[in-house]
Amino acid sequence: MKDGGCVYIMTNKRNGTLYIGSTSDIIQRVYEHKKKIYPKSFTAKHSLNKLVYVEWYDSLDNMVARERQLKEWNRNWKIRLIIKQNPDWNDLYNGILAEYGFAPFEE
């Protein structure tokens, strides 16, 4: 796992509901979202199970500052950010798992 952490965006479908979070362990955190480990959470209630955007940071302070910044953005800006990195709105989770030598996630 990289040092620091990342800011990420989860959704349920292209142009669907968006959730912005940050974590120092993206593999574990997205797994928790996908498996609805916290059933009363926003992501569980809205079935946000696709990781569509990730930004990596060496500094946790910078990561948290960026998360706060993105949460203040309007929806169109967030969608443009996703499209710039991931125009097809693919779920990036299995790619990250493969990068670290893990088997693909199966729902």
mmCIF file of N, CA, C and O in Angstrom:
data_model
loop_
_atom_site.group_PDB
_atom_site.id
_atom_site.type_symbol
_atom_site.label_atom_id
_atom_site.label_comp_id
_atom_site.label_asym_id
_atom_site.label_seq_id
_atom_site.Cartn_x
_atom_site.Cartn_y
_atom_site.Cartn_z
ATOM 1 N N MET A 1 0.855 -1.180 0.000
ATOM 2 C CA MET A 1 0.000 0.000 0.000
ATOM 3 C C MET A 1 0.897 1.237 0.000
ATOM 4 O O MET A 1 1.924 1.266 0.645
ATOM 5 N N LYS A 2 0.464 2.251 -0.731
ATOM 6 C CA LYS A 2 1.221 3.503 -0.793
ATOM 7 C C LYS A 2 1.179 4.196 0.560
ATOM 8 O O LYS A 2 0.246 4.037 1.327
ATOM 9 N N ASP A 3 2.243 4.971 0.836
ATOM 10 C CA ASP A 3 2.232 5.809 2.032
ATOM 11 C C ASP A 3 1.198 6.916 1.840
ATOM 12 O O ASP A 3 0.843 7.256 0.726
ATOM 13 N N GLY A 4 0.751 7.499 2.925
ATOM 14 C CA GLY A 4 -0.229 8.569 2.819
ATOM 15 C C GLY A 4 -1.622 8.004 2.688
ATOM 16 O O GLY A 4 -2.023 7.142 3.460
ATOM 17 N N GLY A 5 -2.343 8.462 1.696
ATOM 18 C CA GLY A 5 -3.706 7.992 1.508
ATOM 19 C C GLY A 5 -4.292 8.546 0.238
ATOM 20 O O GLY A 5 -3.585 9.065 -0.612
ATOM 21 N N CYS A 6 -5.592 8.434 0.123
ATOM 22 C CA CYS A 6 -6.232 8.904 -1.097
ATOM 23 C C CYS A 6 -7.617 9.472 -0.812
ATOM 24 O O CYS A 6 -8.250 9.153 0.184
ATOM 25 N N VAL A 7 -8.036 10.317 -1.729
ATOM 26 C CA VAL A 7 -9.399 10.811 -1.796
ATOM 27 C C VAL A 7 -10.059 9.999 -2.896
ATOM 28 O O VAL A 7 -9.442 9.719 -3.922
ATOM 29 N N TYR A 8 -11.301 9.612 -2.680
ATOM 30 C CA TYR A 8 -11.963 8.758 -3.661
ATOM 31 C C TYR A 8 -13.430 9.146 -3.803
ATOM 32 O O TYR A 8 -13.993 9.816 -2.936
ATOM 33 N N ILE A 9 -14.010 8.724 -4.919
ATOM 34 C CA ILE A 9 -15.431 8.948 -5.149
ATOM 35 C C ILE A 9 -16.080 7.612 -5.476
ATOM 36 O O ILE A 9 -15.598 6.865 -6.330
ATOM 37 N N MET A 10 -17.183 7.338 -4.780
ATOM 38 C CA MET A 10 -18.013 6.151 -5.014
ATOM 39 C C MET A 10 -19.323 6.607 -5.648
ATOM 40 O O MET A 10 -19.792 7.714 -5.376
ATOM 41 N N THR A 11 -19.921 5.733 -6.462
ATOM 42 C CA THR A 11 -21.226 5.991 -7.047
ATOM 43 C C THR A 11 -21.956 4.671 -7.238
ATOM 44 O O THR A 11 -21.389 3.604 -6.991
ATOM 45 N N ASN A 12 -23.189 4.759 -7.691
ATOM 46 C CA ASN A 12 -23.955 3.552 -7.991
ATOM 47 C C ASN A 12 -24.105 3.337 -9.496
ATOM 48 O O ASN A 12 -24.383 2.236 -9.939
ATOM 49 N N LYS A 13 -23.923 4.403 -10.281
ATOM 50 C CA LYS A 13 -24.030 4.321 -11.738
ATOM 51 C C LYS A 13 -23.509 5.627 -12.337
ATOM 52 O O LYS A 13 -23.293 6.603 -11.608
ATOM 53 N N ARG A 14 -23.325 5.628 -13.640
ATOM 54 C CA ARG A 14 -22.895 6.847 -14.336
ATOM 55 C C ARG A 14 -23.859 7.979 -13.987
ATOM 56 O O ARG A 14 -25.079 7.810 -14.058
ATOM 57 N N ASN A 15 -23.303 9.104 -13.589
ATOM 58 C CA ASN A 15 -24.083 10.292 -13.216
ATOM 59 C C ASN A 15 -25.048 10.042 -12.052
ATOM 60 O O ASN A 15 -26.021 10.762 -11.881
ATOM 61 N N GLY A 16 -24.775 9.016 -11.245
ATOM 62 C CA GLY A 16 -25.621 8.700 -10.105
ATOM 63 C C GLY A 16 -25.230 9.501 -8.870
ATOM 64 O O GLY A 16 -24.509 10.496 -8.944
ATOM 65 N N THR A 17 -25.686 9.025 -7.734
ATOM 66 C CA THR A 17 -25.353 9.638 -6.450
ATOM 67 C C THR A 17 -23.848 9.516 -6.227
ATOM 68 O O THR A 17 -23.253 8.487 -6.522
ATOM 69 N N LEU A 18 -23.232 10.565 -5.684
ATOM 70 C CA LEU A 18 -21.789 10.578 -5.449
ATOM 71 C C LEU A 18 -21.490 10.638 -3.953
ATOM 72 O O LEU A 18 -22.204 11.297 -3.192
ATOM 73 N N TYR A 19 -20.408 9.950 -3.575
ATOM 74 C CA TYR A 19 -19.891 10.015 -2.200
ATOM 75 C C TYR A 19 -18.398 10.266 -2.292
ATOM 76 O O TYR A 19 -17.679 9.557 -3.005
ATOM 77 N N ILE A 20 -17.924 11.258 -1.571
ATOM 78 C CA ILE A 20 -16.495 11.563 -1.521
ATOM 79 C C ILE A 20 -15.972 11.173 -0.151
ATOM 80 O O ILE A 20 -16.556 11.540 0.872
ATOM 81 N N GLY A 21 -14.877 10.424 -0.130
ATOM 82 C CA GLY A 21 -14.260 10.019 1.118
ATOM 83 C C GLY A 21 -12.747 10.069 1.008
ATOM 84 O O GLY A 21 -12.189 10.340 -0.054
ATOM 85 N N SER A 22 -12.083 9.798 2.106
ATOM 86 C CA SER A 22 -10.624 9.693 2.111
ATOM 87 C C SER A 22 -10.231 8.563 3.049
ATOM 88 O O SER A 22 -10.963 8.237 3.984
ATOM 89 N N THR A 23 -9.097 7.961 2.763
ATOM 90 C CA THR A 23 -8.655 6.816 3.558
ATOM 91 C C THR A 23 -7.161 6.585 3.365
ATOM 92 O O THR A 23 -6.596 6.953 2.335
ATOM 93 N N SER A 24 -6.555 5.948 4.332
ATOM 94 C CA SER A 24 -5.161 5.520 4.184
ATOM 95 C C SER A 24 -5.100 4.069 3.711
ATOM 96 O O SER A 24 -4.018 3.554 3.446
ATOM 97 N N ASP A 25 -6.247 3.401 3.584
ATOM 98 C CA ASP A 25 -6.313 2.011 3.108
ATOM 99 C C ASP A 25 -7.491 1.857 2.148
ATOM 100 O O ASP A 25 -8.575 1.431 2.538
ATOM 101 N N ILE A 26 -7.265 2.217 0.888
ATOM 102 C CA ILE A 26 -8.340 2.214 -0.101
ATOM 103 C C ILE A 26 -8.904 0.813 -0.322
ATOM 104 O O ILE A 26 -10.110 0.655 -0.526
ATOM 105 N N ILE A 27 -8.077 -0.211 -0.259
ATOM 106 C CA ILE A 27 -8.556 -1.572 -0.486
ATOM 107 C C ILE A 27 -9.578 -1.957 0.575
ATOM 108 O O ILE A 27 -10.676 -2.432 0.266
ATOM 109 N N GLN A 28 -9.245 -1.752 1.827
ATOM 110 C CA GLN A 28 -10.157 -2.088 2.922
ATOM 111 C C GLN A 28 -11.409 -1.224 2.896
ATOM 112 O O GLN A 28 -12.522 -1.711 3.066
ATOM 113 N N ARG A 29 -11.218 0.073 2.670
ATOM 114 C CA ARG A 29 -12.359 0.988 2.740
ATOM 115 C C ARG A 29 -13.378 0.708 1.649
ATOM 116 O O ARG A 29 -14.589 0.694 1.903
ATOM 117 N N VAL A 30 -12.933 0.482 0.421
ATOM 118 C CA VAL A 30 -13.885 0.200 -0.664
ATOM 119 C C VAL A 30 -14.561 -1.149 -0.433
ATOM 120 O O VAL A 30 -15.752 -1.305 -0.689
ATOM 121 N N TYR A 31 -13.806 -2.110 0.092
ATOM 122 C CA TYR A 31 -14.416 -3.399 0.449
ATOM 123 C C TYR A 31 -15.576 -3.182 1.423
ATOM 124 O O TYR A 31 -16.652 -3.756 1.275
ATOM 125 N N GLU A 32 -15.357 -2.332 2.418
ATOM 126 C CA GLU A 32 -16.410 -2.040 3.399
ATOM 127 C C GLU A 32 -17.635 -1.419 2.725
ATOM 128 O O GLU A 32 -18.773 -1.757 3.062
ATOM 129 N N HIS A 33 -17.397 -0.521 1.768
ATOM 130 C CA HIS A 33 -18.519 0.072 1.039
ATOM 131 C C HIS A 33 -19.256 -0.995 0.232
ATOM 132 O O HIS A 33 -20.485 -1.080 0.264
ATOM 133 N N LYS A 34 -18.512 -1.813 -0.503
ATOM 134 C CA LYS A 34 -19.125 -2.815 -1.376
ATOM 135 C C LYS A 34 -19.912 -3.864 -0.589
ATOM 136 O O LYS A 34 -20.961 -4.313 -1.029
ATOM 137 N N LYS A 35 -19.411 -4.251 0.564
ATOM 138 C CA LYS A 35 -20.078 -5.270 1.382
ATOM 139 C C LYS A 35 -21.095 -4.677 2.359
ATOM 140 O O LYS A 35 -21.715 -5.411 3.115
ATOM 141 N N LYS A 36 -21.235 -3.350 2.351
ATOM 142 C CA LYS A 36 -22.168 -2.653 3.244
ATOM 143 C C LYS A 36 -21.942 -3.048 4.709
ATOM 144 O O LYS A 36 -22.861 -3.372 5.445
ATOM 145 N N ILE A 37 -20.674 -3.018 5.088
ATOM 146 C CA ILE A 37 -20.274 -3.366 6.458
ATOM 147 C C ILE A 37 -20.986 -2.461 7.466
ATOM 148 O O ILE A 37 -21.327 -2.888 8.565
ATOM 149 N N TYR A 38 -21.204 -1.214 7.080
ATOM 150 C CA TYR A 38 -21.919 -0.271 7.941
ATOM 151 C C TYR A 38 -23.269 0.014 7.282
ATOM 152 O O TYR A 38 -23.406 0.943 6.485
ATOM 153 N N PRO A 39 -24.290 -0.788 7.574
ATOM 154 C CA PRO A 39 -25.557 -0.747 6.845
ATOM 155 C C PRO A 39 -26.323 0.575 6.942
ATOM 156 O O PRO A 39 -27.164 0.849 6.102
ATOM 157 N N LYS A 40 -26.028 1.384 7.940
ATOM 158 C CA LYS A 40 -26.733 2.659 8.080
ATOM 159 C C LYS A 40 -25.974 3.812 7.437
ATOM 160 O O LYS A 40 -26.424 4.953 7.488
ATOM 161 N N SER A 41 -24.846 3.513 6.819
ATOM 162 C CA SER A 41 -24.032 4.565 6.210
ATOM 163 C C SER A 41 -24.687 5.092 4.932
ATOM 164 O O SER A 41 -25.540 4.439 4.320
ATOM 165 N N PHE A 42 -24.267 6.264 4.511
ATOM 166 C CA PHE A 42 -24.776 6.879 3.284
ATOM 167 C C PHE A 42 -24.535 5.975 2.084
ATOM 168 O O PHE A 42 -25.435 5.780 1.261
ATOM 169 N N THR A 43 -23.338 5.407 1.983
ATOM 170 C CA THR A 43 -23.031 4.569 0.820
ATOM 171 C C THR A 43 -23.869 3.293 0.806
ATOM 172 O O THR A 43 -24.281 2.844 -0.259
ATOM 173 N N ALA A 44 -24.130 2.720 1.955
ATOM 174 C CA ALA A 44 -24.968 1.518 2.009
ATOM 175 C C ALA A 44 -26.409 1.844 1.655
ATOM 176 O O ALA A 44 -27.039 1.137 0.856
ATOM 177 N N LYS A 45 -26.935 2.918 2.211
ATOM 178 C CA LYS A 45 -28.325 3.295 1.952
ATOM 179 C C LYS A 45 -28.583 3.597 0.479
ATOM 180 O O LYS A 45 -29.671 3.362 -0.029
ATOM 181 N N HIS A 46 -27.561 4.109 -0.207
ATOM 182 C CA HIS A 46 -27.718 4.495 -1.615
ATOM 183 C C HIS A 46 -27.067 3.490 -2.574
ATOM 184 O O HIS A 46 -26.969 3.769 -3.770
ATOM 185 N N SER A 47 -26.615 2.353 -2.046
ATOM 186 C CA SER A 47 -25.960 1.302 -2.858
ATOM 187 C C SER A 47 -24.819 1.846 -3.714
ATOM 188 O O SER A 47 -24.713 1.551 -4.903
ATOM 189 N N LEU A 48 -23.971 2.647 -3.104
ATOM 190 C CA LEU A 48 -22.812 3.206 -3.807
ATOM 191 C C LEU A 48 -21.690 2.186 -3.741
ATOM 192 O O LEU A 48 -20.990 2.076 -2.738
ATOM 193 N N ASN A 49 -21.528 1.431 -4.804
ATOM 194 C CA ASN A 49 -20.586 0.308 -4.788
ATOM 195 C C ASN A 49 -19.557 0.347 -5.912
ATOM 196 O O ASN A 49 -18.862 -0.626 -6.135
ATOM 197 N N LYS A 50 -19.455 1.461 -6.628
ATOM 198 C CA LYS A 50 -18.476 1.600 -7.702
ATOM 199 C C LYS A 50 -17.463 2.682 -7.347
ATOM 200 O O LYS A 50 -17.835 3.826 -7.100
ATOM 201 N N LEU A 51 -16.202 2.315 -7.345
ATOM 202 C CA LEU A 51 -15.117 3.276 -7.147
ATOM 203 C C LEU A 51 -14.797 3.882 -8.506
ATOM 204 O O LEU A 51 -14.305 3.182 -9.395
ATOM 205 N N VAL A 52 -15.089 5.163 -8.689
ATOM 206 C CA VAL A 52 -14.908 5.767 -10.011
ATOM 207 C C VAL A 52 -13.828 6.835 -10.070
ATOM 208 O O VAL A 52 -13.492 7.320 -11.155
ATOM 209 N N TYR A 53 -13.252 7.200 -8.922
ATOM 210 C CA TYR A 53 -12.225 8.247 -8.920
ATOM 211 C C TYR A 53 -11.314 8.065 -7.720
ATOM 212 O O TYR A 53 -11.784 7.780 -6.615
ATOM 213 N N VAL A 54 -10.006 8.249 -7.961
ATOM 214 C CA VAL A 54 -9.015 8.149 -6.877
ATOM 215 C C VAL A 54 -7.918 9.179 -7.117
ATOM 216 O O VAL A 54 -7.425 9.318 -8.234
ATOM 217 N N GLU A 55 -7.524 9.890 -6.059
ATOM 218 C CA GLU A 55 -6.354 10.777 -6.047
ATOM 219 C C GLU A 55 -5.475 10.350 -4.885
ATOM 220 O O GLU A 55 -5.952 10.283 -3.755
ATOM 221 N N TRP A 56 -4.206 10.088 -5.157
ATOM 222 C CA TRP A 56 -3.274 9.652 -4.112
ATOM 223 C C TRP A 56 -2.519 10.841 -3.530
ATOM 224 O O TRP A 56 -2.163 11.771 -4.256
ATOM 225 N N TYR A 57 -2.234 10.784 -2.235
ATOM 226 C CA TYR A 57 -1.497 11.838 -1.530
ATOM 227 C C TYR A 57 -0.448 11.223 -0.616
ATOM 228 O O TYR A 57 -0.722 10.232 0.064
ATOM 229 N N ASP A 58 0.746 11.837 -0.595
ATOM 230 C CA ASP A 58 1.805 11.398 0.314
ATOM 231 C C ASP A 58 1.559 11.900 1.731
ATOM 232 O O ASP A 58 2.040 11.329 2.695
ATOM 233 N N SER A 59 0.823 12.971 1.839
ATOM 234 C CA SER A 59 0.557 13.602 3.126
ATOM 235 C C SER A 59 -0.919 13.446 3.502
ATOM 236 O O SER A 59 -1.804 13.782 2.709
ATOM 237 N N LEU A 60 -1.172 12.946 4.707
ATOM 238 C CA LEU A 60 -2.557 12.819 5.165
ATOM 239 C C LEU A 60 -3.213 14.186 5.325
ATOM 240 O O LEU A 60 -4.416 14.340 5.081
ATOM 241 N N ASP A 61 -2.425 15.203 5.697
ATOM 242 C CA ASP A 61 -2.977 16.557 5.813
ATOM 243 C C ASP A 61 -3.476 17.051 4.461
ATOM 244 O O ASP A 61 -4.563 17.622 4.360
ATOM 245 N N ASN A 62 -2.681 16.818 3.403
ATOM 246 C CA ASN A 62 -3.091 17.231 2.059
ATOM 247 C C ASN A 62 -4.310 16.437 1.594
ATOM 248 O O ASN A 62 -5.190 16.971 0.926
ATOM 249 N N MET A 63 -4.351 15.157 1.948
ATOM 250 C CA MET A 63 -5.479 14.308 1.590
ATOM 251 C C MET A 63 -6.777 14.861 2.197
ATOM 252 O O MET A 63 -7.784 15.018 1.506
ATOM 253 N N VAL A 64 -6.735 15.167 3.477
ATOM 254 C CA VAL A 64 -7.923 15.674 4.170
ATOM 255 C C VAL A 64 -8.333 17.039 3.612
ATOM 256 O O VAL A 64 -9.529 17.305 3.403
ATOM 257 N N ALA A 65 -7.356 17.887 3.324
ATOM 258 C CA ALA A 65 -7.663 19.205 2.756
ATOM 259 C C ALA A 65 -8.343 19.055 1.396
ATOM 260 O O ALA A 65 -9.319 19.764 1.098
ATOM 261 N N ARG A 66 -7.867 18.127 0.582
ATOM 262 C CA ARG A 66 -8.467 17.913 -0.739
ATOM 263 C C ARG A 66 -9.883 17.332 -0.610
ATOM 264 O O ARG A 66 -10.789 17.735 -1.344
ATOM 265 N N GLU A 67 -10.080 16.410 0.316
ATOM 266 C CA GLU A 67 -11.419 15.858 0.533
ATOM 267 C C GLU A 67 -12.397 16.982 0.877
ATOM 268 O O GLU A 67 -13.494 17.064 0.314
ATOM 269 N N ARG A 68 -12.006 17.840 1.777
ATOM 270 C CA ARG A 68 -12.873 18.955 2.183
ATOM 271 C C ARG A 68 -13.161 19.876 0.999
ATOM 272 O O ARG A 68 -14.288 20.348 0.828
ATOM 273 N N GLN A 69 -12.124 20.122 0.191
ATOM 274 C CA GLN A 69 -12.299 20.973 -0.981
ATOM 275 C C GLN A 69 -13.325 20.363 -1.953
ATOM 276 O O GLN A 69 -14.248 21.039 -2.403
ATOM 277 N N LEU A 70 -13.155 19.083 -2.266
ATOM 278 C CA LEU A 70 -14.062 18.432 -3.218
ATOM 279 C C LEU A 70 -15.489 18.382 -2.703
ATOM 280 O O LEU A 70 -16.440 18.503 -3.474
ATOM 281 N N LYS A 71 -15.665 18.196 -1.415
ATOM 282 C CA LYS A 71 -17.012 18.146 -0.847
ATOM 283 C C LYS A 71 -17.738 19.483 -0.993
ATOM 284 O O LYS A 71 -18.967 19.516 -1.003
ATOM 285 N N GLU A 72 -16.992 20.573 -1.139
ATOM 286 C CA GLU A 72 -17.598 21.889 -1.321
ATOM 287 C C GLU A 72 -17.916 22.193 -2.785
ATOM 288 O O GLU A 72 -18.668 23.115 -3.068
ATOM 289 N N TRP A 73 -17.337 21.430 -3.697
ATOM 290 C CA TRP A 73 -17.574 21.664 -5.124
ATOM 291 C C TRP A 73 -19.019 21.368 -5.493
ATOM 292 O O TRP A 73 -19.670 20.523 -4.887
ATOM 293 N N ASN A 74 -19.494 22.014 -6.573
ATOM 294 C CA ASN A 74 -20.825 21.673 -7.053
ATOM 295 C C ASN A 74 -20.755 20.354 -7.837
ATOM 296 O O ASN A 74 -19.687 19.902 -8.237
ATOM 297 N N ARG A 75 -21.897 19.766 -8.014
ATOM 298 C CA ARG A 75 -21.994 18.438 -8.630
ATOM 299 C C ARG A 75 -21.363 18.379 -10.027
ATOM 300 O O ARG A 75 -20.663 17.424 -10.365
ATOM 301 N N ASN A 76 -21.593 19.395 -10.848
ATOM 302 C CA ASN A 76 -21.044 19.378 -12.210
ATOM 303 C C ASN A 76 -19.523 19.353 -12.213
ATOM 304 O O ASN A 76 -18.907 18.699 -13.056
ATOM 305 N N TRP A 77 -18.899 20.064 -11.295
ATOM 306 C CA TRP A 77 -17.439 20.046 -11.206
ATOM 307 C C TRP A 77 -16.947 18.653 -10.836
ATOM 308 O O TRP A 77 -15.948 18.165 -11.367
ATOM 309 N N LYS A 78 -17.642 17.996 -9.911
ATOM 310 C CA LYS A 78 -17.258 16.645 -9.497
ATOM 311 C C LYS A 78 -17.395 15.669 -10.669
ATOM 312 O O LYS A 78 -16.514 14.818 -10.891
ATOM 313 N N ILE A 79 -18.476 15.797 -11.416
ATOM 314 C CA ILE A 79 -18.678 14.909 -12.568
ATOM 315 C C ILE A 79 -17.588 15.126 -13.609
ATOM 316 O O ILE A 79 -17.037 14.158 -14.160
ATOM 317 N N ARG A 80 -17.235 16.382 -13.871
ATOM 318 C CA ARG A 80 -16.144 16.654 -14.827
ATOM 319 C C ARG A 80 -14.823 16.063 -14.355
ATOM 320 O O ARG A 80 -14.042 15.564 -15.159
ATOM 321 N N LEU A 81 -14.579 16.108 -13.057
ATOM 322 C CA LEU A 81 -13.361 15.531 -12.492
ATOM 323 C C LEU A 81 -13.321 14.023 -12.739
ATOM 324 O O LEU A 81 -12.296 13.478 -13.161
ATOM 325 N N ILE A 82 -14.437 13.358 -12.505
ATOM 326 C CA ILE A 82 -14.520 11.910 -12.747
ATOM 327 C C ILE A 82 -14.291 11.613 -14.223
ATOM 328 O O ILE A 82 -13.473 10.754 -14.577
ATOM 329 N N ILE A 83 -14.981 12.319 -15.094
ATOM 330 C CA ILE A 83 -14.885 12.066 -16.538
ATOM 331 C C ILE A 83 -13.463 12.278 -17.048
ATOM 332 O O ILE A 83 -12.997 11.538 -17.917
ATOM 333 N N LYS A 84 -12.769 13.262 -16.506
ATOM 334 C CA LYS A 84 -11.381 13.522 -16.936
ATOM 335 C C LYS A 84 -10.490 12.319 -16.663
ATOM 336 O O LYS A 84 -9.640 11.952 -17.471
ATOM 337 N N GLN A 85 -10.664 11.670 -15.506
ATOM 338 C CA GLN A 85 -9.834 10.518 -15.142
ATOM 339 C C GLN A 85 -10.426 9.197 -15.618
ATOM 340 O O GLN A 85 -9.703 8.260 -15.931
ATOM 341 N N ASN A 86 -11.738 9.108 -15.668
ATOM 342 C CA ASN A 86 -12.418 7.833 -15.901
ATOM 343 C C ASN A 86 -13.667 8.080 -16.767
ATOM 344 O O ASN A 86 -14.788 8.001 -16.281
ATOM 345 N N PRO A 87 -13.462 8.371 -18.059
ATOM 346 C CA PRO A 87 -14.595 8.779 -18.907
ATOM 347 C C PRO A 87 -15.706 7.737 -19.037
ATOM 348 O O PRO A 87 -16.853 8.100 -19.281
ATOM 349 N N ASP A 88 -15.392 6.468 -18.863
ATOM 350 C CA ASP A 88 -16.403 5.419 -18.972
ATOM 351 C C ASP A 88 -17.021 5.041 -17.628
ATOM 352 O O ASP A 88 -17.840 4.128 -17.562
ATOM 353 N N TRP A 89 -16.640 5.722 -16.576
ATOM 354 C CA TRP A 89 -17.156 5.464 -15.232
ATOM 355 C C TRP A 89 -16.949 4.000 -14.836
ATOM 356 O O TRP A 89 -17.801 3.378 -14.204
ATOM 357 N N ASN A 90 -15.793 3.437 -15.185
ATOM 358 C CA ASN A 90 -15.480 2.055 -14.815
ATOM 359 C C ASN A 90 -15.214 1.965 -13.314
ATOM 360 O O ASN A 90 -14.714 2.914 -12.708
ATOM 361 N N ASP A 91 -15.508 0.821 -12.750
ATOM 362 C CA ASP A 91 -15.176 0.553 -11.351
ATOM 363 C C ASP A 91 -13.668 0.298 -11.296
ATOM 364 O O ASP A 91 -13.168 -0.650 -11.908
ATOM 365 N N LEU A 92 -12.940 1.123 -10.577
ATOM 366 C CA LEU A 92 -11.474 1.060 -10.517
ATOM 367 C C LEU A 92 -10.954 0.078 -9.473
ATOM 368 O O LEU A 92 -9.749 -0.156 -9.393
ATOM 369 N N TYR A 93 -11.832 -0.498 -8.684
ATOM 370 C CA TYR A 93 -11.411 -1.311 -7.548
ATOM 371 C C TYR A 93 -10.578 -2.521 -7.953
ATOM 372 O O TYR A 93 -9.514 -2.752 -7.376
ATOM 373 N N ASN A 94 -11.007 -3.286 -8.927
ATOM 374 C CA ASN A 94 -10.242 -4.475 -9.305
ATOM 375 C C ASN A 94 -8.874 -4.121 -9.860
ATOM 376 O O ASN A 94 -7.919 -4.872 -9.664
ATOM 377 N N GLY A 95 -8.740 -2.994 -10.502
ATOM 378 C CA GLY A 95 -7.434 -2.541 -10.971
ATOM 379 C C GLY A 95 -6.488 -2.252 -9.817
ATOM 380 O O GLY A 95 -5.303 -2.595 -9.872
ATOM 381 N N ILE A 96 -7.008 -1.649 -8.768
ATOM 382 C CA ILE A 96 -6.186 -1.379 -7.579
ATOM 383 C C ILE A 96 -5.834 -2.691 -6.889
ATOM 384 O O ILE A 96 -4.690 -2.883 -6.467
ATOM 385 N N LEU A 97 -6.799 -3.594 -6.792
ATOM 386 C CA LEU A 97 -6.503 -4.902 -6.196
ATOM 387 C C LEU A 97 -5.380 -5.606 -6.971
ATOM 388 O O LEU A 97 -4.455 -6.148 -6.363
ATOM 389 N N ALA A 98 -5.462 -5.599 -8.288
ATOM 390 C CA ALA A 98 -4.449 -6.249 -9.121
ATOM 391 C C ALA A 98 -3.086 -5.598 -8.935
ATOM 392 O O ALA A 98 -2.062 -6.291 -8.879
ATOM 393 N N GLU A 99 -3.067 -4.284 -8.814
ATOM 394 C CA GLU A 99 -1.816 -3.544 -8.618
ATOM 395 C C GLU A 99 -1.073 -4.025 -7.369
ATOM 396 O O GLU A 99 0.143 -4.037 -7.327
ATOM 397 N N TYR A 100 -1.825 -4.451 -6.361
ATOM 398 C CA TYR A 100 -1.224 -4.902 -5.103
ATOM 399 C C TYR A 100 -1.208 -6.427 -4.976
ATOM 400 O O TYR A 100 -0.949 -6.945 -3.896
ATOM 401 N N GLY A 101 -1.523 -7.117 -6.060
ATOM 402 C CA GLY A 101 -1.405 -8.569 -6.077
ATOM 403 C C GLY A 101 -2.580 -9.323 -5.476
ATOM 404 O O GLY A 101 -2.449 -10.499 -5.147
ATOM 405 N N PHE A 102 -3.723 -8.673 -5.346
ATOM 406 C CA PHE A 102 -4.907 -9.342 -4.797
ATOM 407 C C PHE A 102 -5.788 -9.852 -5.925
ATOM 408 O O PHE A 102 -5.797 -9.324 -7.033
ATOM 409 N N ALA A 103 -6.579 -10.866 -5.623
ATOM 410 C CA ALA A 103 -7.545 -11.425 -6.568
ATOM 411 C C ALA A 103 -8.667 -10.407 -6.774
ATOM 412 O O ALA A 103 -8.946 -9.593 -5.901
ATOM 413 N N PRO A 104 -9.337 -10.481 -7.920
ATOM 414 C CA PRO A 104 -10.451 -9.561 -8.172
ATOM 415 C C PRO A 104 -11.579 -9.733 -7.156
ATOM 416 O O PRO A 104 -11.792 -10.835 -6.644
ATOM 417 N N PHE A 105 -12.283 -8.658 -6.904
ATOM 418 C CA PHE A 105 -13.437 -8.686 -6.011
ATOM 419 C C PHE A 105 -14.611 -9.279 -6.771
ATOM 420 O O PHE A 105 -14.893 -8.910 -7.897
ATOM 421 N N GLU A 106 -15.299 -10.183 -6.119
ATOM 422 C CA GLU A 106 -16.502 -10.769 -6.699
ATOM 423 C C GLU A 106 -17.661 -10.524 -5.752
ATOM 424 O O GLU A 106 -17.576 -10.839 -4.575
ATOM 425 N N GLU A 107 -18.722 -9.962 -6.293
ATOM 426 C CA GLU A 107 -19.879 -9.636 -5.449
ATOM 427 C C GLU A 107 -20.756 -10.835 -5.248
ATOM 428 O O GLU A 107 -20.815 -11.758 -5.928
#
